[in-house]
Structure formats: C-alpha cells, structure tokens
Short mmCIF file of C-alpha atoms and ligand atoms in Angstrom, two decimals:
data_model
loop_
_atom_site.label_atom_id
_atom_site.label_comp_id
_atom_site.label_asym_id
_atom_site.label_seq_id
_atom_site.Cartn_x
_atom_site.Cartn_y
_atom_site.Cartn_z
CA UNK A 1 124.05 78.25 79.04
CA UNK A 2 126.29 81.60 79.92
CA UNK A 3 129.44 80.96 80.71
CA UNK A 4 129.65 82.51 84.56
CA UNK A 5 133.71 82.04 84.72
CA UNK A 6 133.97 83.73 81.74
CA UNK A 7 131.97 86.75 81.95
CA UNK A 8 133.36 87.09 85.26
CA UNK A 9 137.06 87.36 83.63
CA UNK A 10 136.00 89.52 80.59
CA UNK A 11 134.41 92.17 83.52
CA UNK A 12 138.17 91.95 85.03
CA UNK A 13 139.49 92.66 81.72
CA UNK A 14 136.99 95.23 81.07
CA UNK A 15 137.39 97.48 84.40
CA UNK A 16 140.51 96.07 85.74
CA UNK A 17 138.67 94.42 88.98
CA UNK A 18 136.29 91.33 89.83
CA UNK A 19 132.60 92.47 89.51
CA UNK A 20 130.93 92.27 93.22
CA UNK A 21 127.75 89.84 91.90
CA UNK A 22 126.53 88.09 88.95
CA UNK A 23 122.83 88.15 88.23
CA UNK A 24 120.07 86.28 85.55
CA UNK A 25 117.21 86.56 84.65
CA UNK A 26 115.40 84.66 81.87
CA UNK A 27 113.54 85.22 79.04
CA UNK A 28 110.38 83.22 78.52
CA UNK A 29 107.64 81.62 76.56
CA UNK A 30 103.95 81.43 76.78
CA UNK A 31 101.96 78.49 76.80
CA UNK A 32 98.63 79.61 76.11
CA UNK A 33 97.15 83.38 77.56
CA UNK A 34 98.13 85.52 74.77
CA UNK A 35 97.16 89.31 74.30
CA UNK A 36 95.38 88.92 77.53
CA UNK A 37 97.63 90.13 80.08
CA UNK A 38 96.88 94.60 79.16
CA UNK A 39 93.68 92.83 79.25
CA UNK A 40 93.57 92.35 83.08
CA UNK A 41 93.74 88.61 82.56
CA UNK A 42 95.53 85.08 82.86
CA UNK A 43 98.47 84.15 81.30
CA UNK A 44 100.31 80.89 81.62
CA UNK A 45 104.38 81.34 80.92
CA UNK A 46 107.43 79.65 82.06
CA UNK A 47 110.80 81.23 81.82
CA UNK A 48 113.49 79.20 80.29
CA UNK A 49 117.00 78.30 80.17
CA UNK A 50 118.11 80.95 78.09
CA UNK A 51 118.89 84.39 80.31
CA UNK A 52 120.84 87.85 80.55
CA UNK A 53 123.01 88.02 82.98
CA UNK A 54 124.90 91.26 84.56
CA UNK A 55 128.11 91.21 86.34
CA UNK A 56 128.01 94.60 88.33
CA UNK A 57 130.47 96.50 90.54
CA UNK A 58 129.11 99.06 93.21
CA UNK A 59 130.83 103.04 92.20
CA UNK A 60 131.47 105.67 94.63
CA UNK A 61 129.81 108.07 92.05
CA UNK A 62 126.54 108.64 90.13
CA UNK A 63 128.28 107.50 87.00
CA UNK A 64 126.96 103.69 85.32
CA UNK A 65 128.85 102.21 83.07
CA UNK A 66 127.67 99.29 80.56
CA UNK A 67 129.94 97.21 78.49
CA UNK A 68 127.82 94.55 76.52
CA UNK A 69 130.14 91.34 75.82
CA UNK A 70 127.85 90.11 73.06
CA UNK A 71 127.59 93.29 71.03
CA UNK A 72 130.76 94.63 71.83
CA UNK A 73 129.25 98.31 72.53
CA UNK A 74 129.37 100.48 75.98
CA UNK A 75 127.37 103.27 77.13
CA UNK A 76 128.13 105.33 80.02
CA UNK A 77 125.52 107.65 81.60
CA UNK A 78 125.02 110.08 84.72
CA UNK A 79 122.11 108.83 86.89
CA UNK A 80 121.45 112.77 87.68
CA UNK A 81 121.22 113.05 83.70
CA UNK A 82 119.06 110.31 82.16
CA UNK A 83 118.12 111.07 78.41
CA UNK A 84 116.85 108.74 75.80
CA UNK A 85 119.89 106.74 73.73
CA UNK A 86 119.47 106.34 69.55
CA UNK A 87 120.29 102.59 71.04
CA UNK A 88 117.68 100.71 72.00
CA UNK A 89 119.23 98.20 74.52
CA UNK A 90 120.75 101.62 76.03
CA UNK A 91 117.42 102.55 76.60
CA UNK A 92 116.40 99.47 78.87
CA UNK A 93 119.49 100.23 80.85
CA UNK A 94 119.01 103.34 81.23
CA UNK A 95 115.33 103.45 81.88
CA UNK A 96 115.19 101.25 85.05
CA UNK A 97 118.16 103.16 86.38
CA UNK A 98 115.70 106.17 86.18
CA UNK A 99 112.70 104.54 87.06
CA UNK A 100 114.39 103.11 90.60
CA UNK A 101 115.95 106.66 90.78
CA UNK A 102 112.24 108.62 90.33
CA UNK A 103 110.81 106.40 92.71
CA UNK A 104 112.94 107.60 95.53
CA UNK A 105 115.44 104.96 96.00
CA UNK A 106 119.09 106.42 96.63
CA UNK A 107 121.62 104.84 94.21
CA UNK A 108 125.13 104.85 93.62
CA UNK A 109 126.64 104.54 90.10
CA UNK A 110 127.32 101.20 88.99
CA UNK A 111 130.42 99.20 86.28
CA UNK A 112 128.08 96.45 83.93
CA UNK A 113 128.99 94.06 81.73
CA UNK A 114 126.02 92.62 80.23
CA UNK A 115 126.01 89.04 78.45
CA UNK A 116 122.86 86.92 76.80
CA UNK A 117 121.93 83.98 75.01
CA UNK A 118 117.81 85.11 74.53
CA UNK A 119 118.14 85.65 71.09
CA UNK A 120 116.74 89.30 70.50
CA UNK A 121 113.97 90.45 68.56
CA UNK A 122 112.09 86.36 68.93
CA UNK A 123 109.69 87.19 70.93
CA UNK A 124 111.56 85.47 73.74
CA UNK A 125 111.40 88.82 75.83
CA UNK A 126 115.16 89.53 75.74
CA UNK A 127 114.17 92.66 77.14
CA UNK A 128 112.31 92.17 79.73
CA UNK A 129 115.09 89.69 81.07
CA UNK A 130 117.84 92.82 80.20
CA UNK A 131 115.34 95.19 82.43
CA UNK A 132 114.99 92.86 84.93
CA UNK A 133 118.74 91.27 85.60
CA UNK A 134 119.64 95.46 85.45
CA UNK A 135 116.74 96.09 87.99
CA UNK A 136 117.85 93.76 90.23
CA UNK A 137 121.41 94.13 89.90
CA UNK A 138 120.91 97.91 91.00
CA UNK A 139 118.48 96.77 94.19
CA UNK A 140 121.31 94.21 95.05
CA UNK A 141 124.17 96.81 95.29
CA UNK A 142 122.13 99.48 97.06
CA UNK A 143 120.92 97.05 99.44
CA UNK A 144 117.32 98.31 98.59
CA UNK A 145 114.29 95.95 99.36
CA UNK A 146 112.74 95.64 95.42
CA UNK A 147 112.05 91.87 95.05
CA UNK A 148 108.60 90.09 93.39
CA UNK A 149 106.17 92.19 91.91
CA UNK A 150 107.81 95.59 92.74
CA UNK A 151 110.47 94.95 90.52
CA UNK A 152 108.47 93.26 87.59
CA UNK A 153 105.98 96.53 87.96
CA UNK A 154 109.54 99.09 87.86
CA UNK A 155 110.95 97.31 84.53
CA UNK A 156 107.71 97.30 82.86
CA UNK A 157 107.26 100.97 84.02
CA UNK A 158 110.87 101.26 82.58
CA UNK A 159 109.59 99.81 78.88
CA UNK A 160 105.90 101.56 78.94
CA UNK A 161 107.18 105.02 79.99
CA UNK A 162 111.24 105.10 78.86
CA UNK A 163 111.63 103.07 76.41
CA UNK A 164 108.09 103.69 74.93
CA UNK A 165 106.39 100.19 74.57
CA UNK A 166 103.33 99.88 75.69
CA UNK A 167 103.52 96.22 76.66
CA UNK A 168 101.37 94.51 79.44
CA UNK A 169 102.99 92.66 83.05
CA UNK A 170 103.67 88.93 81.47
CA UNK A 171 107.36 88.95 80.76
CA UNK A 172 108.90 90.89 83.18
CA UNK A 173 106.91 89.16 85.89
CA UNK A 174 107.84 85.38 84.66
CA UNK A 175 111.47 86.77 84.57
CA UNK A 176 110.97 87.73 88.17
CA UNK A 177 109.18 84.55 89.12
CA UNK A 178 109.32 81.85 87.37
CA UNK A 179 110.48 78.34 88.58
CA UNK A 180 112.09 75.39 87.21
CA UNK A 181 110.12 72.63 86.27
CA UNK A 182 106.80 74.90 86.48
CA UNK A 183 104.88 77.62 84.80
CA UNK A 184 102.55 80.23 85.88
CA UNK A 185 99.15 81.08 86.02
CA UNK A 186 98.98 84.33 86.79
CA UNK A 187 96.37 86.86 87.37
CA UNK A 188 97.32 89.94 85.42
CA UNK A 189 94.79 92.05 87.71
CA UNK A 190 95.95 91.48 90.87
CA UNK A 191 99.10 90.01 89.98
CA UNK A 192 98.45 86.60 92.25
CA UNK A 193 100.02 83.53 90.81
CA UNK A 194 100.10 79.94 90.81
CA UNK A 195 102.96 77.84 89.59
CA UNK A 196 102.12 74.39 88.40
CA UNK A 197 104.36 71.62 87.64
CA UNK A 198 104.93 70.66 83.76
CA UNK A 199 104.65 66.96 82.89
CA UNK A 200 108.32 65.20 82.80
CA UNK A 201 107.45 63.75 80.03
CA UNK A 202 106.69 66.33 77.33
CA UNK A 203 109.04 68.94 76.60
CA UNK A 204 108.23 72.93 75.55
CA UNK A 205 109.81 72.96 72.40
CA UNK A 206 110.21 76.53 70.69
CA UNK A 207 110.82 77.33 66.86
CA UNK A 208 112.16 80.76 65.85
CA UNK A 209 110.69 81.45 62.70
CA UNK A 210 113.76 83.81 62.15
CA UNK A 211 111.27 86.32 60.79
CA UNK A 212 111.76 89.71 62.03
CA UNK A 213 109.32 91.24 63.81
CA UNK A 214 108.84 95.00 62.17
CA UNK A 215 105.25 95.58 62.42
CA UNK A 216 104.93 93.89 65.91
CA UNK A 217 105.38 97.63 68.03
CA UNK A 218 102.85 99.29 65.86
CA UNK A 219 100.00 96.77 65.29
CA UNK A 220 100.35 95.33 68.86
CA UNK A 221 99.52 99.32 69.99
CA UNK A 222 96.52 99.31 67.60
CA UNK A 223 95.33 95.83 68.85
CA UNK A 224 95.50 97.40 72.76
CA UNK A 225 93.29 100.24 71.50
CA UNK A 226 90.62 98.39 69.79
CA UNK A 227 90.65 96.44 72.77
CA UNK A 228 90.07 99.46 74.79
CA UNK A 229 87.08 100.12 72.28
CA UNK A 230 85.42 97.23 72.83
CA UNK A 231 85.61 97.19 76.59
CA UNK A 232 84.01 101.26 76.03
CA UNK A 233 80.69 99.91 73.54
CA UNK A 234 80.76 96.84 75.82
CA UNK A 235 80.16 99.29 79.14
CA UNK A 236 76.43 100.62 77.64
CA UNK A 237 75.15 97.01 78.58
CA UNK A 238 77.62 95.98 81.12
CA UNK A 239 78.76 99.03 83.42
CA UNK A 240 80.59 98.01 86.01
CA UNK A 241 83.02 96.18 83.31
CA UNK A 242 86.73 97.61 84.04
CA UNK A 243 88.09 95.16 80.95
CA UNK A 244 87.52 92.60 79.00
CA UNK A 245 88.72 89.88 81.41
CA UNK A 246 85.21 91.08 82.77
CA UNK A 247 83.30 89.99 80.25
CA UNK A 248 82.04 86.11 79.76
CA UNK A 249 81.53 84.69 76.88
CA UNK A 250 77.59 84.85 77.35
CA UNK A 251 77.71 88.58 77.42
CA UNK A 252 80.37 88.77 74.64
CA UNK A 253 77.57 86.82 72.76
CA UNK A 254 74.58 88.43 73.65
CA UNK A 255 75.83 91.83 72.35
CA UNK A 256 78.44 90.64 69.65
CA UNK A 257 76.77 91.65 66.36
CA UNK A 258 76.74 95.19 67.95
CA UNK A 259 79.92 95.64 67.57
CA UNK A 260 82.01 96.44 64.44
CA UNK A 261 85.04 94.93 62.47
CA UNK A 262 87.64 94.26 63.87
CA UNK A 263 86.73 95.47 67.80
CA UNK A 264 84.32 92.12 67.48
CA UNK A 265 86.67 89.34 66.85
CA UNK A 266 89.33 91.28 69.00
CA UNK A 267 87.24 91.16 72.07
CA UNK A 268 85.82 87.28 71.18
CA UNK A 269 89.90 86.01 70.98
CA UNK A 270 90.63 87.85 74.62
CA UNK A 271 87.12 87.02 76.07
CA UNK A 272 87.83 83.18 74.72
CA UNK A 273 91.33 83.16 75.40
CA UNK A 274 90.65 83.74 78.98
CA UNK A 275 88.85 80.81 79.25
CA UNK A 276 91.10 78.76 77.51
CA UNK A 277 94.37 79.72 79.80
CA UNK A 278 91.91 79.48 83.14
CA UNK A 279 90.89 75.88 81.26
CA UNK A 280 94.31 75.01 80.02
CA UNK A 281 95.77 75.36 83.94
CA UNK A 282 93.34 73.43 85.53
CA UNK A 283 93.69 70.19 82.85
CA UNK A 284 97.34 70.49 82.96
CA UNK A 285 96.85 70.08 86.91
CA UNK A 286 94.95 66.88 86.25
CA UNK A 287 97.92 65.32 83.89
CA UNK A 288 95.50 65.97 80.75
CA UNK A 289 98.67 66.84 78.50
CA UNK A 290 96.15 65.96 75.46
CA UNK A 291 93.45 68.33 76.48
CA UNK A 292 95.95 71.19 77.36
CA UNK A 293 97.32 70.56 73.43
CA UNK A 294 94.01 70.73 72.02
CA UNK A 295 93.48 73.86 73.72
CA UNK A 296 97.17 75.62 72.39
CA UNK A 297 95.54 74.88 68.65
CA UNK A 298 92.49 76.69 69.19
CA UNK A 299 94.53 79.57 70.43
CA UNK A 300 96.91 79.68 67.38
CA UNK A 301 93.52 79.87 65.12
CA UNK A 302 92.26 82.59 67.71
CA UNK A 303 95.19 84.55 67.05
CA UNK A 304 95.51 83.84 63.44
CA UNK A 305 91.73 84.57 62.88
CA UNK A 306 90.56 86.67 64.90
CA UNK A 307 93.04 88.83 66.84
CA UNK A 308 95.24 88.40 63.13
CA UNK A 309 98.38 88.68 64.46
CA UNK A 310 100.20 85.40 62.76
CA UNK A 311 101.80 84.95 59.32
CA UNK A 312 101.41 82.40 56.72
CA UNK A 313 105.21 81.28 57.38
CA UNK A 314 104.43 81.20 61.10
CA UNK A 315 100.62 79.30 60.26
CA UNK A 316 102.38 76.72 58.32
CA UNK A 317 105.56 75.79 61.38
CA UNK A 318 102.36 75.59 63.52
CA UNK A 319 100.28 73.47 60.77
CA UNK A 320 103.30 71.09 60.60
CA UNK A 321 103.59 70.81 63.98
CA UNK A 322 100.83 70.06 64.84
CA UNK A 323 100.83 66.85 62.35
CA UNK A 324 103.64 65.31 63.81
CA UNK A 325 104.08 62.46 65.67
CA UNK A 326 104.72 62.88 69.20
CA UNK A 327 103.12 66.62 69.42
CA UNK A 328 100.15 67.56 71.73
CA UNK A 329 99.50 71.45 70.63
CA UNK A 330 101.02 74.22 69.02
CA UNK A 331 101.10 77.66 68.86
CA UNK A 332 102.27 81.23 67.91
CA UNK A 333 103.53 82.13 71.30
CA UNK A 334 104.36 86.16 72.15
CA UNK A 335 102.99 89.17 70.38
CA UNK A 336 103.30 87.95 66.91
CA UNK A 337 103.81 89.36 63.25
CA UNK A 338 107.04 86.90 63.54
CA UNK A 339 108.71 85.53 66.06
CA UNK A 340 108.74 82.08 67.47
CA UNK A 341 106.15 79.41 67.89
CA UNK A 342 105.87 76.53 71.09
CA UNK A 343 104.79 73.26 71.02
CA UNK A 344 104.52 71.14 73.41
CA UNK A 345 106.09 67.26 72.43
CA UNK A 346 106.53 64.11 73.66
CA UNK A 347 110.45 63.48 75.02
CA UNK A 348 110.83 60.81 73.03
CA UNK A 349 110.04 62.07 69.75
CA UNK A 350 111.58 65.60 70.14
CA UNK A 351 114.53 64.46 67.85
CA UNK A 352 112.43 63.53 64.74
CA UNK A 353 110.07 66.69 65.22
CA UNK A 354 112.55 68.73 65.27
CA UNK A 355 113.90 67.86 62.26
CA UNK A 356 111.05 67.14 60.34
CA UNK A 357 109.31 70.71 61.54
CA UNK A 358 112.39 72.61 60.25
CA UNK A 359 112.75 70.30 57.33
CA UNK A 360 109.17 71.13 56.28
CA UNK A 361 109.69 74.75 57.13
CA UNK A 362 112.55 75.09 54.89
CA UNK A 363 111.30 73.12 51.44
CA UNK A 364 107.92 75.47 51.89
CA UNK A 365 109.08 79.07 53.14
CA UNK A 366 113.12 78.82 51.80
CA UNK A 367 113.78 80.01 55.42
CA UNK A 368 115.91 78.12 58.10
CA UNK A 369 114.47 78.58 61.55
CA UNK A 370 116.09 77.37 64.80
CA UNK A 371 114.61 74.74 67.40
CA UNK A 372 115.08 75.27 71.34
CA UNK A 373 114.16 72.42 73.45
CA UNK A 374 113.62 74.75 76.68
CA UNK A 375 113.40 73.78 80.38
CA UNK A 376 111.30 76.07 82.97
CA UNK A 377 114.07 77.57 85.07
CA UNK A 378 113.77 80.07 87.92
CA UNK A 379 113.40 83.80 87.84
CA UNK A 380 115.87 86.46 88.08
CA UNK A 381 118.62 85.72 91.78
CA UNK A 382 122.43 85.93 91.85
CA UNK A 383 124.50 82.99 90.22
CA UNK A 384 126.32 80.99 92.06
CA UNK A 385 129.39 79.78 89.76
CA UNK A 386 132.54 77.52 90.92
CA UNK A 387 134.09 80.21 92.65
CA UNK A 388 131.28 79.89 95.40
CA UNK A 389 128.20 82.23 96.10
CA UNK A 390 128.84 85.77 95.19
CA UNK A 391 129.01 88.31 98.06
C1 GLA B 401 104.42 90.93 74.34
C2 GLA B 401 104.15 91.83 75.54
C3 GLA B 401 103.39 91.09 76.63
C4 GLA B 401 102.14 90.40 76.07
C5 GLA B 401 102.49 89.60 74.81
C6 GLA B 401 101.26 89.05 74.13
O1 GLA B 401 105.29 89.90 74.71
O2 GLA B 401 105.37 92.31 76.07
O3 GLA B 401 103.06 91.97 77.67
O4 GLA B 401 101.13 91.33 75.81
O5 GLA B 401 103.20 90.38 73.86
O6 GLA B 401 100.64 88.10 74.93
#
C-alpha cells in the first residue's frame, strides 16, 4: 500500500506547500474476457490493491508540473503547448491534460507528484491507473463534472490518440469503477456493468512472469486488425454484424472453413471467449467457484492456441498452476507476449501455491517471478489519510 503521509510530505518538500488532494486509482486484472473488449464485448476485471496515486495543487497559470517520487524525474509543460515527450509516462500526463483541454473544459495549470506500486510494463495497466488518477485529479481541481464513463472514455482517448496505443475500454474503466470485494461484467458496447461479489474464500492470486513485454504493442495492433478482417468476410453472410461480439458461435461455425489462417482461429477465441466471460459471470453468481475455474483454463488454451498470444514460460506458470492443490483456474490475464498470469486459489492453500508455482517456475525457466495475492478494491476517489478527508 502507498504511503499517503508520506507522499503528502515529499509534495511539501518538492513545491514548498501541502498538495490540495490526494487521488488513486488502481490498476487491475482480468478474470476471464480477454481480447474482447475492441471487440464490442464482455469483460470481467477487478481492480486491485495496488494503485497510482497523485497529490496535486491547483496553479494560477497554464503551467503543470509533474515530479514522479518513484522515478525521480519531472516534466513541466504549458497546457496551451502540448507536444509529444521522448518519455513515455510524460506522455500519459500530458495526453489527458490535452484531451480534457480539446474537449472544452477550462483548466488551470496544476503542481503533481505522482507515486505507484502497479509494477509497470506487467500487464497490470499501470497506465491506465496513471491516466486515470491524472484525469481525475485535473476534474477535481477545476471543479468540472467528469466522473464514470466520461472519464474512462477521455484517458483511453488520451492512450489511443496521444500516446498512440490502440487499446480497447477495459482498464481504464475498472480503474474508474471497480469495487472492493467485486468484479465487473461489463458490456464493452454500451459500457453497462454489473459488479458481482467474489467468493471470500478464494483469493485472485497474480504471478508476474517478469518477462518483458516487447512485442505486446505491435502484435496486439495486428491481432485488432485481423479481427477487423474477420468481422468484414463475416458481413457477406451476416450483414447487419457491427463486430464480432455479434456473431454466435453457430454462425462462426457455419461459415468457419471460409475463412483463412489466422482471421479463423482469431475470430473462434473472441466469438468463444464471449461466451465464456457471459458464462463465467453467471456461475460465479451461483457460488460455482469450480465451474468459473474450469472456464479460466479453456481461456488460457484459447489464447495460447488460437488468438497465440502466450509464451512457453507463461504456458508452463499456468500448467503448474493449474496442478496445484488448492487452485480452481488459471490464466494468462492482459494482452500477453509476457506479463502476468491469475489464478484463482483457495485461502487456505495460497501459501504453499505460491511457493511451489514460483519454485517450479524457477528450476524450469531460470527466471524468478513475483506472486501478488490481490484484493478487489474500489476505483479511482480522493484518499482519505490520518490527517482527515482532503478538501
Ligand atoms: C490490454 C488493453 C485492453 C484489452 C487487453 C486484452 O490490456 O489495454 O484494452 O484489450 O489488453 O484483453
């Protein structure tokens, strides 16, 4: 957990005054519903205990300035002037400063210190959180009226057209919404939601594979095109399809050997993947934790198979996983080519898993990975911290 009283003193001894309000938002895993969501369809996420939070002071200018407490960097910026940084994490900054600022809303400048414990680059969606804490932050000081889905549509807007990743809705609206002890099935269409309570006996256990996701921007870009594709070929028999969440798996059938390598098994993971989240939900609702397991292992093979966007290291922590005692399901959970997997484990035997999963992981890959034993928390709001509710 961030330290509140302490981020709140290095901002004093950053700018030489208290900042005016604290914010977090988390990052987030996904329990089953992946590639789906630029899909139109249903994901099922929680966001978890891990966050970014910004400590922000109102200016009288148009000047923002950022001081990041974890990587010791600043950036300062005009909001009349907003260019593209060489810096990535400049460029979420600085994006949904110009994305609230092209959609009309008057601003002021603003002093940030910035603080996080999502590790970056997991697939935990440290950025979304980032856009979303700054997003917020901004509407807080300027007393404007962005809150829900407005703001989860401006950060994503901020990513797609700024920062230039062409990612779907999922992370920054669990980082908006989520809530604690729940996760979401949402509606990626219409953006509708339903929040479901998790079982408090299992726990959502995330592994980072610690491998580095480099071809992740690239391939997960090729994977939304051939997508696309299929959705086009898919329209001769079925016209009044918008996307593939529009498809069943009858039709997907029916026309399947019609369509080439690789836009077939593409379309078959979204078109069964949709069922599986919509499936997943409603047995989770019923206390099935067993059927909702059984369901996160045909995912992983969906994703390693036919969407192919898993690695042998990540196949074999989900392999292992899945052996051990105590688990229900496991997965490869985010966009892939790296990044973490979630499993979902009894309370009682999350000690031993643990430590035979990374035990396993190590003697077979060489590789140390890191376990999270994660707890749905809410979406992005202002801390409260000893010294009372901020103002
Ligand atoms: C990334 C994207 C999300 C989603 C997932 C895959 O996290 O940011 O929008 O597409 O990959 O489910």
């Amino acid at each position: 957990m961030l330290d509140v009283g302490s981020l709140r003193e290095r901002f004093q001894q950053c700018y030489g005054f208290p900042p005016h309000l604290i914010v977090r938002a988390p990052g987030r895993v996904n329990l089953i519903g992946e590639h789906t969501d630029y899909n139109d369809g249903f994901v099922f996420p929680v966001a978890i205990d891990r966050a970014t939070c910004v400590a922000a002071c109102s200016r009288t200018d148009r000047l923002v300035r950022v001081a990041s407490s974890d990587l010791n960097e600043e950036d300062t910026f005009s909001i009349e002037h907003i260019e593209r940084s060489h810096r990535p994490w400049h460029n979420y900054i600085r994006g949904v400063v110009l994305a609230l600022r092209n959609a009309g809303f008057p601003l002021l400048g603003a002093d940030l210190l910035i603080a996080s414990d999502v590790p970056r680059g997991s697939g935990l969606s440290s950025s979304a959180a980032l856009e979303v804490a700054v997003g917020y932050a901004f509407q807080a000081l300027n007393q404007l009226d962005i809150a829900g889905e407005k703001l989860a549509l401006l950060a994503q807007s901020a990513e797609n057209n700024f920062v230039g990743v062409q990612c779907g809705i999922m992370d920054q609206l669990i980082a908006v919404l989520g809530r604690a002890d729940h996760a979401l099935l949402i509606d990626c269409r219409d953006l509708s939601y339903r929040a479901l309570p998790l079982p408090p006996t299992v726990a959502v256990v995330v592994c980072d594979s610690h491998i580095p996701r480099t071809l992740a921007a690239s391939a997960y870009n090729q994977r939304r095109q051939e997508c696309d594709t299929a959705v086009r070929l898919l329209q001769q028999w079925y016209p009044g399809i918008r996307a593939l969440r529009d498809v069943s798996e009858d039709q997907l059938t029916a026309h399947l050997d019609a369509l080439p390598e690789p836009v077939r098994s593409r379309a078959r993971h979204v078109v069964s993947e949709n069922r599986r989240t919509l499936h997943g939900a409603e047995v989770l609702e019923y206390g099935d934790v067993a059927a909702f397991g059984r369901l996160m292992n045909e995912s992983h093979a969906s994703l390693r198979d036919d969407y192919q966007v898993s690695l042998p290291e990540i196949d074999h922590l989900v392999a292992t996983a899945q052996r051990l005692a105590g688990c229900y399901g496991s997965r490869l959970t985010g966009a892939g080519f790296g990044g973490c997997t979630v499993s979902l484990v009894e309370q009682s035997e999350i000690e031993s898993f643990s430590r035979r999963l990374l035990q396993a992981y190590h003697q077979a890959t060489g590789r140390t990975a890191t376990v999270y034993v994660c707890r749905a928390s809410d979406g992005v709001g202002r801390v409260v911290d000893s010294a009372g509710p901020q103002q």
